[in-house]
Amino acid sequence: AGRSHTSEAPPRARIVVLGSANMDLAAYTRVAPARGETVTGESFRTVAGGKGANQAIAAARAGGSVCFVGAVGEDDFGPRLRAALDGAGVGTGPLRTVPGPSGIAHIVVDGEGHNAIVVVPGANGTVTGLADGDEDVIAAAGALLLQLELPLDGVLAGARAAHRHGVRTVLTPAPARPLPDGLLAVTDLLVPNEHEAAALSGRSDPRAAARVLLEAVPEVVVTLGAAGCLYAARGREPLAVPALPAKAVDTTAAGDTFVGALAVALGEGRPTARALEWATAASALSVEREGASSSMPVRAEIDARAA
Ligand code: ADP
Ligand code: NA
């Protein structure tokens, strides 16, 4: 194939994710068991998940140069989580293996698609700060992606290290929980979904929520599910980006796919509006397929959908 003279390959976005890796243990059953009850389910599968690992895999599949900082346990799941990240092209040099179990998410999905989930943090709970070398890894990145599935001391340590080195911090405030003092002061881009935005701002209207959040961070993207997203930055008119039409079969990790792709596009220097459209295409693709990390699109698929 001939090389295009008009579209030079952009420099690869360099992304570090500091976050959780969980083994998702998903049981599918027509009716979920009530307390004290045993039911026979239809199927079971184990897949690598956790918001940190999902964002890392999404960014790598979207074409980023991605490195993962976190912890897995000494159980059988540890090597499988590491292999899932490696297999997606995510660098796992800074991923430590610690005594005890890996993080798990125990998920029961009923016949109506509703789920009930127990997350046991396991090894993720040991990430209360940065290990030797982590700060150098962060300093070499263009962006650090953070979520709230690690101990908040660990999240804060990562964000502060990034801030010290002028590395852009992108925080997904999920699962919704009160933020530690000072975290938003070292957050450059906050990406809540509409529920998280409401919880953080006390405003249910996304535009009002974004206005409140802009008092604490310079840029906000509120994701709105099938309604797309709203981008807001200080001193600019808010920008609404509609979702692409999609036959949604599984919206698990739509937000993580969005954030991973957005970080790649921004890291390549694309204008914000174009980056948002590209991330919107990536997440539309992810909702059309079953699964979390397995449903995340690769770069060529995103390009085709965004065109
Ligand atoms: P989260 O998974 O964090 O709750 P959202 O549900 O807001 O995140 O979804 C993130 C993004 O995924 C949205 O901004 C949108 O672009 C895309 N998306 C989500 N649901 C759909 C859908 N049903 N159809 C098309 N795109 C969707
Ligand atoms: Na999400």
JSON list of N, CA, C and O and ligand atoms in Angstrom, two decimals, residues 51 193-194 196 223-226 228-229 243-246 248 251 253-256 258 279-280 283-284 287, ligand 1:
[
{"chain": "A", "resi": 51, "resn": "LYS", "atom": "N", "xyz": [-11.61, -0.18, 36.53]},
{"chain": "A", "resi": 51, "resn": "LYS", "atom": "CA", "xyz": [-11.63, 1.03, 35.72]},
{"chain": "A", "resi": 51, "resn": "LYS", "atom": "C", "xyz": [-10.25, 1.43, 35.22]},
{"chain": "A", "resi": 51, "resn": "LYS", "atom": "O", "xyz": [-10.10, 1.93, 34.10]},
{"chain": "A", "resi": 193, "resn": "ASN", "atom": "N", "xyz": [-19.49, 11.09, 34.73]},
{"chain": "A", "resi": 193, "resn": "ASN", "atom": "CA", "xyz": [-20.76, 10.93, 34.01]},
{"chain": "A", "resi": 193, "resn": "ASN", "atom": "C", "xyz": [-21.77, 11.84, 34.70]},
{"chain": "A", "resi": 193, "resn": "ASN", "atom": "O", "xyz": [-21.45, 12.54, 35.67]},
{"chain": "A", "resi": 194, "resn": "GLU", "atom": "N", "xyz": [-23.00, 11.85, 34.20]},
{"chain": "A", "resi": 194, "resn": "GLU", "atom": "CA", "xyz": [-23.94, 12.85, 34.71]},
{"chain": "A", "resi": 194, "resn": "GLU", "atom": "C", "xyz": [-24.25, 12.64, 36.19]},
{"chain": "A", "resi": 194, "resn": "GLU", "atom": "O", "xyz": [-24.46, 13.60, 36.93]},
{"chain": "A", "resi": 196, "resn": "GLU", "atom": "N", "xyz": [-22.18, 11.27, 38.48]},
{"chain": "A", "resi": 196, "resn": "GLU", "atom": "CA", "xyz": [-21.02, 11.70, 39.26]},
{"chain": "A", "resi": 196, "resn": "GLU", "atom": "C", "xyz": [-20.92, 13.22, 39.28]},
{"chain": "A", "resi": 196, "resn": "GLU", "atom": "O", "xyz": [-20.56, 13.83, 40.30]},
{"chain": "A", "resi": 223, "resn": "THR", "atom": "N", "xyz": [-20.06, 13.16, 30.70]},
{"chain": "A", "resi": 223, "resn": "THR", "atom": "CA", "xyz": [-20.61, 12.21, 29.73]},
{"chain": "A", "resi": 223, "resn": "THR", "atom": "C", "xyz": [-22.07, 11.94, 30.08]},
{"chain": "A", "resi": 223, "resn": "THR", "atom": "O", "xyz": [-22.45, 11.90, 31.25]},
{"chain": "A", "resi": 224, "resn": "LEU", "atom": "N", "xyz": [-22.89, 11.79, 29.04]},
{"chain": "A", "resi": 224, "resn": "LEU", "atom": "CA", "xyz": [-24.34, 11.76, 29.21]},
{"chain": "A", "resi": 224, "resn": "LEU", "atom": "C", "xyz": [-24.96, 10.52, 28.58]},
{"chain": "A", "resi": 224, "resn": "LEU", "atom": "O", "xyz": [-26.08, 10.56, 28.08]},
{"chain": "A", "resi": 225, "resn": "GLY", "atom": "N", "xyz": [-24.21, 9.42, 28.56]},
{"chain": "A", "resi": 225, "resn": "GLY", "atom": "CA", "xyz": [-24.75, 8.19, 27.99]},
{"chain": "A", "resi": 225, "resn": "GLY", "atom": "C", "xyz": [-25.16, 8.39, 26.53]},
{"chain": "A", "resi": 225, "resn": "GLY", "atom": "O", "xyz": [-24.41, 8.99, 25.75]},
{"chain": "A", "resi": 226, "resn": "ALA", "atom": "N", "xyz": [-26.34, 7.93, 26.19]},
{"chain": "A", "resi": 226, "resn": "ALA", "atom": "CA", "xyz": [-26.82, 8.01, 24.80]},
{"chain": "A", "resi": 226, "resn": "ALA", "atom": "C", "xyz": [-27.03, 9.46, 24.35]},
{"chain": "A", "resi": 226, "resn": "ALA", "atom": "O", "xyz": [-27.26, 9.71, 23.16]},
{"chain": "A", "resi": 228, "resn": "GLY", "atom": "N", "xyz": [-24.65, 11.71, 24.63]},
{"chain": "A", "resi": 228, "resn": "GLY", "atom": "CA", "xyz": [-23.35, 12.27, 24.23]},
{"chain": "A", "resi": 228, "resn": "GLY", "atom": "C", "xyz": [-22.58, 12.84, 25.40]},
{"chain": "A", "resi": 228, "resn": "GLY", "atom": "O", "xyz": [-22.49, 12.22, 26.45]},
{"chain": "A", "resi": 229, "resn": "CYS", "atom": "N", "xyz": [-22.01, 14.03, 25.21]},
{"chain": "A", "resi": 229, "resn": "CYS", "atom": "CA", "xyz": [-21.25, 14.64, 26.30]},
{"chain": "A", "resi": 229, "resn": "CYS", "atom": "C", "xyz": [-21.29, 16.16, 26.19]},
{"chain": "A", "resi": 229, "resn": "CYS", "atom": "O", "xyz": [-21.66, 16.73, 25.16]},
{"chain": "A", "resi": 243, "resn": "ALA", "atom": "N", "xyz": [-24.04, 11.91, 20.94]},
{"chain": "A", "resi": 243, "resn": "ALA", "atom": "CA", "xyz": [-23.56, 10.53, 20.74]},
{"chain": "A", "resi": 243, "resn": "ALA", "atom": "C", "xyz": [-23.81, 10.15, 19.30]},
{"chain": "A", "resi": 243, "resn": "ALA", "atom": "O", "xyz": [-24.63, 10.75, 18.62]},
{"chain": "A", "resi": 244, "resn": "LEU", "atom": "N", "xyz": [-23.09, 9.15, 18.82]},
{"chain": "A", "resi": 244, "resn": "LEU", "atom": "CA", "xyz": [-23.39, 8.59, 17.51]},
{"chain": "A", "resi": 244, "resn": "LEU", "atom": "C", "xyz": [-24.48, 7.54, 17.69]},
{"chain": "A", "resi": 244, "resn": "LEU", "atom": "O", "xyz": [-24.53, 6.87, 18.72]},
{"chain": "A", "resi": 245, "resn": "PRO", "atom": "N", "xyz": [-25.37, 7.42, 16.70]},
{"chain": "A", "resi": 245, "resn": "PRO", "atom": "CA", "xyz": [-26.40, 6.39, 16.82]},
{"chain": "A", "resi": 245, "resn": "PRO", "atom": "C", "xyz": [-25.75, 5.02, 16.96]},
{"chain": "A", "resi": 245, "resn": "PRO", "atom": "O", "xyz": [-24.83, 4.69, 16.21]},
{"chain": "A", "resi": 246, "resn": "ALA", "atom": "N", "xyz": [-26.20, 4.25, 17.93]},
{"chain": "A", "resi": 246, "resn": "ALA", "atom": "CA", "xyz": [-25.62, 2.93, 18.16]},
{"chain": "A", "resi": 246, "resn": "ALA", "atom": "C", "xyz": [-26.70, 2.00, 18.67]},
{"chain": "A", "resi": 246, "resn": "ALA", "atom": "O", "xyz": [-27.58, 2.42, 19.42]},
{"chain": "A", "resi": 248, "resn": "ALA", "atom": "N", "xyz": [-27.18, -0.25, 21.21]},
{"chain": "A", "resi": 248, "resn": "ALA", "atom": "CA", "xyz": [-26.47, -0.59, 22.44]},
{"chain": "A", "resi": 248, "resn": "ALA", "atom": "C", "xyz": [-26.85, -1.99, 22.92]},
{"chain": "A", "resi": 248, "resn": "ALA", "atom": "O", "xyz": [-28.02, -2.28, 23.12]},
{"chain": "A", "resi": 251, "resn": "THR", "atom": "N", "xyz": [-23.42, -1.49, 27.73]},
{"chain": "A", "resi": 251, "resn": "THR", "atom": "CA", "xyz": [-22.78, -0.19, 27.93]},
{"chain": "A", "resi": 251, "resn": "THR", "atom": "C", "xyz": [-21.68, -0.24, 28.99]},
{"chain": "A", "resi": 251, "resn": "THR", "atom": "O", "xyz": [-21.14, 0.80, 29.37]},
{"chain": "A", "resi": 253, "resn": "ALA", "atom": "N", "xyz": [-18.36, -0.09, 30.65]},
{"chain": "A", "resi": 253, "resn": "ALA", "atom": "CA", "xyz": [-17.08, 0.51, 30.29]},
{"chain": "A", "resi": 253, "resn": "ALA", "atom": "C", "xyz": [-17.15, 1.47, 29.10]},
{"chain": "A", "resi": 253, "resn": "ALA", "atom": "O", "xyz": [-16.14, 1.82, 28.52]},
{"chain": "A", "resi": 254, "resn": "ALA", "atom": "N", "xyz": [-18.35, 1.94, 28.76]},
{"chain": "A", "resi": 254, "resn": "ALA", "atom": "CA", "xyz": [-18.46, 2.98, 27.73]},
{"chain": "A", "resi": 254, "resn": "ALA", "atom": "C", "xyz": [-17.66, 4.20, 28.15]},
{"chain": "A", "resi": 254, "resn": "ALA", "atom": "O", "xyz": [-16.92, 4.80, 27.35]},
{"chain": "A", "resi": 255, "resn": "GLY", "atom": "N", "xyz": [-17.80, 4.56, 29.42]},
{"chain": "A", "resi": 255, "resn": "GLY", "atom": "CA", "xyz": [-17.09, 5.74, 29.92]},
{"chain": "A", "resi": 255, "resn": "GLY", "atom": "C", "xyz": [-15.58, 5.54, 29.90]},
{"chain": "A", "resi": 255, "resn": "GLY", "atom": "O", "xyz": [-14.83, 6.47, 29.58]},
{"chain": "A", "resi": 256, "resn": "ASP", "atom": "N", "xyz": [-15.12, 4.35, 30.24]},
{"chain": "A", "resi": 256, "resn": "ASP", "atom": "CA", "xyz": [-13.68, 4.08, 30.24]},
{"chain": "A", "resi": 256, "resn": "ASP", "atom": "C", "xyz": [-13.12, 4.09, 28.82]},
{"chain": "A", "resi": 256, "resn": "ASP", "atom": "O", "xyz": [-12.01, 4.56, 28.58]},
{"chain": "A", "resi": 258, "resn": "PHE", "atom": "N", "xyz": [-14.37, 5.86, 26.40]},
{"chain": "A", "resi": 258, "resn": "PHE", "atom": "CA", "xyz": [-14.40, 7.28, 26.04]},
{"chain": "A", "resi": 258, "resn": "PHE", "atom": "C", "xyz": [-13.14, 7.99, 26.56]},
{"chain": "A", "resi": 258, "resn": "PHE", "atom": "O", "xyz": [-12.45, 8.69, 25.81]},
{"chain": "A", "resi": 279, "resn": "ALA", "atom": "N", "xyz": [-13.51, 10.31, 20.49]},
{"chain": "A", "resi": 279, "resn": "ALA", "atom": "CA", "xyz": [-13.82, 9.51, 21.69]},
{"chain": "A", "resi": 279, "resn": "ALA", "atom": "C", "xyz": [-15.28, 9.06, 21.66]},
{"chain": "A", "resi": 279, "resn": "ALA", "atom": "O", "xyz": [-15.61, 7.95, 22.11]},
{"chain": "A", "resi": 280, "resn": "THR", "atom": "N", "xyz": [-16.14, 9.91, 21.15]},
{"chain": "A", "resi": 280, "resn": "THR", "atom": "CA", "xyz": [-17.57, 9.56, 21.03]},
{"chain": "A", "resi": 280, "resn": "THR", "atom": "C", "xyz": [-17.75, 8.38, 20.07]},
{"chain": "A", "resi": 280, "resn": "THR", "atom": "O", "xyz": [-18.54, 7.47, 20.33]},
{"chain": "A", "resi": 283, "resn": "SER", "atom": "N", "xyz": [-16.57, 5.18, 21.90]},
{"chain": "A", "resi": 283, "resn": "SER", "atom": "CA", "xyz": [-17.51, 4.64, 22.90]},
{"chain": "A", "resi": 283, "resn": "SER", "atom": "C", "xyz": [-18.77, 4.10, 22.23]},
{"chain": "A", "resi": 283, "resn": "SER", "atom": "O", "xyz": [-19.36, 3.14, 22.72]},
{"chain": "A", "resi": 284, "resn": "ALA", "atom": "N", "xyz": [-19.18, 4.68, 21.10]},
{"chain": "A", "resi": 284, "resn": "ALA", "atom": "CA", "xyz": [-20.33, 4.12, 20.37]},
{"chain": "A", "resi": 284, "resn": "ALA", "atom": "C", "xyz": [-20.01, 2.69, 19.93]},
{"chain": "A", "resi": 284, "resn": "ALA", "atom": "O", "xyz": [-20.85, 1.79, 20.05]},
{"chain": "A", "resi": 287, "resn": "VAL", "atom": "N", "xyz": [-20.27, 0.18, 22.93]},
{"chain": "A", "resi": 287, "resn": "VAL", "atom": "CA", "xyz": [-21.59, -0.21, 23.44]},
{"chain": "A", "resi": 287, "resn": "VAL", "atom": "C", "xyz": [-22.30, -1.19, 22.50]},
{"chain": "A", "resi": 287, "resn": "VAL", "atom": "O", "xyz": [-23.27, -1.83, 22.89]},
{"chain": "B", "resi": 1, "resn": "ADP", "atom": "P1", "xyz": [-20.29, 5.76, 31.99]},
{"chain": "B", "resi": 1, "resn": "ADP", "atom": "O1", "xyz": [-20.08, 4.41, 31.39]},
{"chain": "B", "resi": 1, "resn": "ADP", "atom": "O2", "xyz": [-19.08, 6.26, 32.69]},
{"chain": "B", "resi": 1, "resn": "ADP", "atom": "O3", "xyz": [-21.53, 5.90, 32.81]},
{"chain": "B", "resi": 1, "resn": "ADP", "atom": "P2", "xyz": [-21.67, 7.14, 29.84]},
{"chain": "B", "resi": 1, "resn": "ADP", "atom": "O4", "xyz": [-22.79, 6.19, 30.01]},
{"chain": "B", "resi": 1, "resn": "ADP", "atom": "O5", "xyz": [-21.96, 8.58, 30.01]},
{"chain": "B", "resi": 1, "resn": "ADP", "atom": "O6", "xyz": [-20.43, 6.76, 30.75]},
{"chain": "B", "resi": 1, "resn": "ADP", "atom": "O7", "xyz": [-21.07, 6.87, 28.37]},
{"chain": "B", "resi": 1, "resn": "ADP", "atom": "C1", "xyz": [-19.86, 7.46, 27.94]},
{"chain": "B", "resi": 1, "resn": "ADP", "atom": "C2", "xyz": [-19.97, 7.80, 26.48]},
{"chain": "B", "resi": 1, "resn": "ADP", "atom": "O8", "xyz": [-20.31, 6.62, 25.75]},
{"chain": "B", "resi": 1, "resn": "ADP", "atom": "C3", "xyz": [-21.06, 8.80, 26.14]},
{"chain": "B", "resi": 1, "resn": "ADP", "atom": "O9", "xyz": [-20.58, 10.13, 26.27]},
{"chain": "B", "resi": 1, "resn": "ADP", "atom": "C4", "xyz": [-21.44, 8.42, 24.71]},
{"chain": "B", "resi": 1, "resn": "ADP", "atom": "O10", "xyz": [-20.55, 9.06, 23.79]},
{"chain": "B", "resi": 1, "resn": "ADP", "atom": "C5", "xyz": [-21.17, 6.92, 24.67]},
{"chain": "B", "resi": 1, "resn": "ADP", "atom": "N1", "xyz": [-22.42, 6.17, 24.85]},
{"chain": "B", "resi": 1, "resn": "ADP", "atom": "C6", "xyz": [-22.93, 5.69, 26.00]},
{"chain": "B", "resi": 1, "resn": "ADP", "atom": "N2", "xyz": [-24.11, 5.06, 25.79]},
{"chain": "B", "resi": 1, "resn": "ADP", "atom": "C7", "xyz": [-24.36, 5.16, 24.45]},
{"chain": "B", "resi": 1, "resn": "ADP", "atom": "C8", "xyz": [-25.42, 4.73, 23.58]},
{"chain": "B", "resi": 1, "resn": "ADP", "atom": "N3", "xyz": [-26.47, 4.06, 24.06]},
{"chain": "B", "resi": 1, "resn": "ADP", "atom": "N4", "xyz": [-25.30, 5.01, 22.27]},
{"chain": "B", "resi": 1, "resn": "ADP", "atom": "C9", "xyz": [-24.24, 5.67, 21.77]},
{"chain": "B", "resi": 1, "resn": "ADP", "atom": "N5", "xyz": [-23.21, 6.12, 22.54]},
{"chain": "B", "resi": 1, "resn": "ADP", "atom": "C10", "xyz": [-23.28, 5.87, 23.85]}
]
